[in-house]
Amino acid sequence: QVHLMESGGDSVQSGGSLELSCIASTYSPSSGTYIGWFRQAPGKEREGVAAIVARGHSTHYADSVTGRFTITQDNANNTVYLQMNSLKPEDTARYYCGASADYRAYRLDHRYVNYWGQGTQVTVSS
């Protein structure tokens, strides 16, 4: 099975930056597998943020983060990153790394994610 572990969450001021990391253990990403970042704020549904094709180059972003967030991967270390710039208070949420072979997960539908990390908290204050 796939084990995912996120890190990098913190409390920052609006306009600040953070880089989140997701490392996969006991798992080797392959083409056709999608890795994504999702977030969930208290009382709200989990929503997709960004996704990437494992060992590929294509990426997909939610409209709310386009131009501010960048998803990348280091295949040698089985690690996916989310660079977050120009953070806003509305970005406050717990951020989760997810993996799936379903294209709908790549399109940021959390219902089709098969594996999840434990999450890391991001808090952006005004």
Backbone as a ProteinNet text record, in pm:
[ID]
protein_1_A
[PRIMARY]
QVHLMESGGDSVQSGGSLELSCIASTYSPSSGTYIGWFRQAPGKEREGVAAIVARGHSTHYADSVTGRFTITQDNANNTVYLQMNSLKPEDTARYYCGASADYRAYRLDHRYVNYWGQGTQVTVSS
[TERTIARY]
82	0	88	24.3	93.5	85.7	200.1	205.9	256.9	182.9	216.3	231.7	329.4	351.3	382.8	301.7	319.8	400.1	463.8	532.2	541.8	575.1	597.9	492.7	381.3	278	323.9	270.4	310.7	208.9	230.4	150.6	230.5	170.5	238.9	145.5	203.3	126	80	-29	-75.5	35	45.6	151.6	277.3	284.9	401.5	402.6	505.5	524.5	553.6	515.6	546.5	570.2	650.6	666	626.8	528.6	486.2	554.1	580.9	642.1	556.3	552.5	481.8	575	613.2	701.6	623.4	643.2	577.9	676.6	636.2	717.7	645.6	724.4	670.8	585.5	632.1	557.3	650.4	638.2	713.5	614.8	603.7	511.1	543.5	440.8	457.5	369.8	398.7	316.2	172.9	79.7	-60.7	-112.9	-23.3	-60.7	-57.8	-153	-162.8	-139.3	-66.7	-41.7	-98.8	-170.1	-231.1	-228.4	-251	-267	-412.4	-469.1	-605.7	-606	-708.1	-714.4	-856	-865.6	-995.4	-993.3	-1084.1	-1102.2	-1216.9	-1219.6	-1327.3	-1465.2	-1553.6	-1689.1	-1705.4	-1596.8	-1604.1	-1561.6	-1607	-1571.1	-1425.4	-1362.3	-1226.4	-1224.3	-1128.3	-1120	-980.8	-976.1	-849.5	-775.1	-643.9	-557.6	-471.5	-396.1	-305.5	-276.7	-245.1	-214	-108.1	-38.5	67.3	66.4	107.2	120.8	252.4	244.9	365.4	460.8	586.3	690.7	659.2	567.6	531.5	555.6	488.6	510.7	382.9	269.5	144.3	101.6	44.5	-6	-143.3	-216.2	-348.3	-368.6	-426.9	-445.8	-589.4	-631.5	-758.9	-748.1	-858	-856.5	-812.2	-846.7	-818	-669.2	-586.8	-444.1	-356.8	-415.1	-337.7	-256.2	-128.1	-39	27.7	-19.7	38.8	105.3	48.6	100.2	164.4	267	333.7	358.7	315.4	339.6	454.7	548.4	663.6	689.5	778.9	811.8	959	1010.2	1144.7	1127.3	1129.1	1099.7	1201.6	1327.5	1430.6	1403.7	1341.8	1313.4	1166.2	1086.6	942.9	876.2	909.8	860.4	790.1	676.2	602.2	598.6	613.6	618.2	504.1	466.2	372.2	431.2	479.8	530.1	412.7	389.9	276.7	328.9	296.2	335.5	212.5	234.1	125.5	6.3	33.6	-70.9	-175	-299.2	-413.2	-480.2	-553	-624.5	-716.3	-776.1	-863.9	-790.5	-657.5	-579.1	-565.2	-609.5	-600.4	-679.4	-612.9	-675	-571.2	-618.7	-526.9	-503.9	-379.5	-343.7	-303.8	-361.7	-339.7	-279.5	-189.9	-137	-219.6	-253.3	-331.5	-276.8	-303.1	-258.2	-372.7	-375.8	-482.5	-442	-502	-486.5	-603.9	-697.3	-818.5	-797.5	-825.4	-807.7	-891.9	-1003.8	-1088	-1020.2	-929.6	-851	-752.5	-694.3	-607.1	-682.2	-810.3	-894.9	-946.5	-889.4	-907.4	-1040.4	-1095.1	-1212.3	-1164.5	-1174.4	-1119.7	-1186.6	-1306.1	-1379.3	-1310.6	-1217.1	-1151.1	-1005.9	-965.8	-833	-833.3	-733.6	-727.9	-642.1	-539	-446.8	-428.3	-423.1	-409.3	-296.1	-233	-142.9	-220.6	-148.9	-214.8	-249.4	-193.9	-222.3	-123.2	-112.6	-29.3	-102.8	-102.7	-183.8	-114.3	-188	-142.3	-238.5	-185.6	-266.7	-209.2	-292.9	-251.2	-331.6	-263.8	-328.9	-315.5	-410.5	-410.5	-308.2
-116.7	0	125.1	237.9	364.7	435.8	483.7	565.3	702.9	805.9	943.3	1022.8	1111.7	1194.1	1336.6	1430.7	1572.2	1641.8	1751.4	1837.1	1976.8	2073.4	2209	2310.4	2266.2	2359.9	2448.4	2569.8	2665.8	2778.8	2871.2	2992.8	3107.3	3179.2	3288.7	3407.3	3521.8	3641.2	3639.9	3708.3	3719.5	3776.9	3723.1	3762.5	3679.2	3595.9	3512.8	3389.1	3306.8	3186.3	3066.6	2949.8	2823	2719	2618	2503.4	2378.1	2307	2180.5	2065.2	1958.2	1839.6	1717.5	1626.9	1500.1	1390	1302	1192	1061.2	980.2	850.5	741.4	654.5	540.6	411.2	307	177.1	193.4	279.3	310	373.9	332.9	390.9	447.4	579.3	638.9	596.1	580.3	542	628.7	626.8	701.2	649.5	741.7	705.3	721	747.8	776.8	927.7	975.6	1117.9	1146.3	1252.2	1298.7	1439.4	1465.7	1596.7	1649.6	1778.5	1845.7	1889.8	1861	1898	1967.9	2044.5	2114.7	2113.4	2125.4	2125.8	2219.1	2314.8	2405.6	2354.5	2389.3	2342.7	2376.8	2278.3	2298.9	2303.5	2283.6	2289.3	2156.9	2135.2	2014.8	2021.1	1904.6	1898.2	1939.7	2024.4	2073.9	2053.1	2032.8	2014.5	2145	2138.3	2254.8	2244	2135.7	2116.6	1968.7	1927.1	1787.4	1777.6	1664.8	1641.2	1494.9	1467.6	1330.2	1274.6	1165.4	1104.7	1066.2	1105.3	1081.5	1145.5	1240.3	1313.9	1461.7	1540.6	1684.5	1766.3	1706.5	1780.7	1815.1	1933.4	1979.4	2040.7	2049.2	2108.7	2182.4	2302	2385.3	2432.5	2448.8	2514.2	2661.5	2718.2	2858.8	2950.3	2913.3	2997.5	3010	2918.2	2921.3	2940.1	2941.2	2956.3	3085.3	3074.2	3188.6	3211.4	3146.5	3161.7	3033.7	2918.7	2790.1	2715.4	2636.8	2555.4	2416.3	2313.1	2175.5	2119.1	2054	1992	1856.5	1779.5	1649.8	1618.6	1537.4	1483.3	1332.4	1277.2	1135.3	1045.4	1086.7	1005.3	984.3	1082.9	1075.4	1052.4	1025.5	1001.7	1113.1	1236	1350.6	1448.2	1499.5	1602.2	1727	1842.1	1968	2059.6	2147.3	2253.6	2384.7	2465.7	2597.8	2694.2	2759.8	2850	2991.2	3081.3	3220.6	3309.2	3431.6	3529.7	3471.8	3410.4	3343.2	3441.6	3395.6	3474.2	3404.9	3479.3	3415.2	3302.6	3313.7	3208.7	3080.2	3083	2961.8	2880.2	2933.9	2863.8	2734	2623.2	2491.3	2386.9	2264.8	2153.5	2098.1	2085	2042.5	1895.5	1820.1	1677.1	1641.6	1547.2	1488.2	1364.6	1347.1	1231.6	1169.2	1040.6	967.2	885.1	873.9	800.6	767.1	661.6	628.7	680.5	747	796	938.1	959.7	1091.8	1197.3	1159.1	1255.1	1312.8	1236.5	1290.2	1394.9	1371	1469.2	1598.8	1586.4	1703	1758.6	1711.6	1766.7	1730.5	1617.3	1565.2	1471.2	1515	1439.9	1304.1	1286.6	1161.2	1043.7	1069.3	962.3	944.7	1004.8	983.9	854.8	770.6	640.2	637.8	719.1	720.7	863.2	879	1010	1012.3	1127.9	1152.8	1202	1232.1	1274.1	1422	1499.1	1640.5	1726.6	1851.6	1949.5	2083.3	2151.2	2271.2	2394.8	2472.4	2601.9	2707.9	2806.7	2915.1	3047.7	3128	3256.6	3365.6	3455.4	3562.3	3694.6	3784.5	3915.6	4007.7
0	0	0	-31.2	-39.5	94.7	140.9	261.4	223.3	261.2	229.6	358.3	360.8	478.3	436.8	484.1	452.7	561.9	523	618	558.6	641.3	595.1	634.4	690.4	731	845.2	848.7	951	955.6	1047.6	1056.1	996.5	901.4	832.7	817.6	789.4	760.6	615.4	587.4	450.3	362.5	241.3	150.5	162.7	264.1	286	198.6	218.1	137.9	226.5	177.7	241.1	133	165.1	76.8	152.7	101.1	158.5	85.4	158.9	101.1	130.7	36.2	52.1	5.8	97.3	62.8	67.8	-34.7	-43.2	-5	85	123.9	87.5	64.7	22.9	-102.7	-190.5	-311.4	-413.1	-537.1	-647.4	-748	-756.2	-852.8	-995.6	-1075	-1213.9	-1302.2	-1429.7	-1523	-1517	-1524.4	-1510.5	-1368.9	-1274.5	-1137.1	-1115.7	-1040.7	-1014.6	-866.6	-838.5	-703.2	-692.2	-585.2	-571.6	-429.9	-420.3	-292.4	-279.2	-163.3	-131.5	3.4	29.8	157.4	211.5	342.9	407.3	527.6	527.1	638.8	725.3	853.8	941.6	887.5	884.2	837.6	687.5	612.2	467.7	405.4	283	208.8	165.9	159.4	109	-38.3	-74.8	-210.8	-268.7	-398.6	-465.9	-484.5	-479.2	-494.1	-619.1	-630.7	-743.2	-759.7	-882.4	-909.3	-1017.7	-1018.7	-1115.6	-1156.2	-1278.8	-1325.9	-1272.8	-1197.4	-1143.3	-1255	-1241	-1340.2	-1474.6	-1474.3	-1593.4	-1575.8	-1658.4	-1658.1	-1649	-1676.9	-1676.5	-1535	-1520.1	-1391.3	-1408.6	-1299.3	-1299.9	-1168	-1175.2	-1057.7	-1044.7	-921.2	-896.2	-933.5	-980.9	-1020.4	-906.1	-784.3	-669.4	-638.1	-690.2	-658.5	-781.2	-899.2	-1021.9	-1017.9	-1048.9	-1047	-913.6	-808.8	-675.6	-625.5	-659.2	-612.9	-728.8	-699	-799.4	-743	-815.2	-773.7	-856.5	-789	-854.3	-789.7	-849	-793.1	-811.8	-719.5	-725.5	-729.6	-849.8	-865.8	-796.5	-794	-731.3	-582.7	-518.9	-376.1	-345.4	-449	-431.7	-351.6	-385.1	-311.1	-404.6	-359.8	-431.1	-343.7	-406.5	-334.5	-378.1	-289.4	-322.4	-272.3	-365.7	-331.6	-332.4	-219.8	-204.2	-180.2	-270.6	-260.2	-249.7	-205.6	-193	-118	-5.6	70.5	121.7	122.5	167.2	284.6	368.1	479	434.3	316.7	268.1	230.4	229	208.2	335.6	447.5	575	569.9	596.8	591.6	630.8	650.3	662.9	522.7	484	349.9	349.8	256.6	246.1	110.9	111.7	-9.5	-42.8	-168.9	-210.1	-336.8	-354.5	-472.4	-528.7	-661.6	-728.1	-870.5	-925.1	-1066.1	-1148.6	-1084.6	-1149.4	-1198.9	-1326	-1385.3	-1315.6	-1257.9	-1189.2	-1065.8	-1006	-896	-946.6	-1063.6	-1126.1	-1153.7	-1184.5	-1204.7	-1071.9	-962.1	-827.6	-762.5	-800.5	-731.9	-621.2	-497.1	-383.8	-363.4	-418.8	-399.7	-466.5	-557.2	-630.6	-590.6	-480.8	-425.2	-344.7	-366.4	-301.2	-175	-170.4	-58.1	-9.9	122.3	183.9	285.8	298.2	408.5	529	635.8	759.6	761.6	670.9	662.1	738.3	696.8	764.4	763.6	876.2	893	838.3	760.6	710.7	761.6	830.8	883.4	834.5	770.1	715.7	784.9	852.9	926.4	852.2	878.4	814.1	877.4
[MASK]
++++++++++++++++++++++++++++++++++++++++++++++++++++++++++++++++++++++++++++++++++++++++++++++++++++++++++++++++++++++++++++++

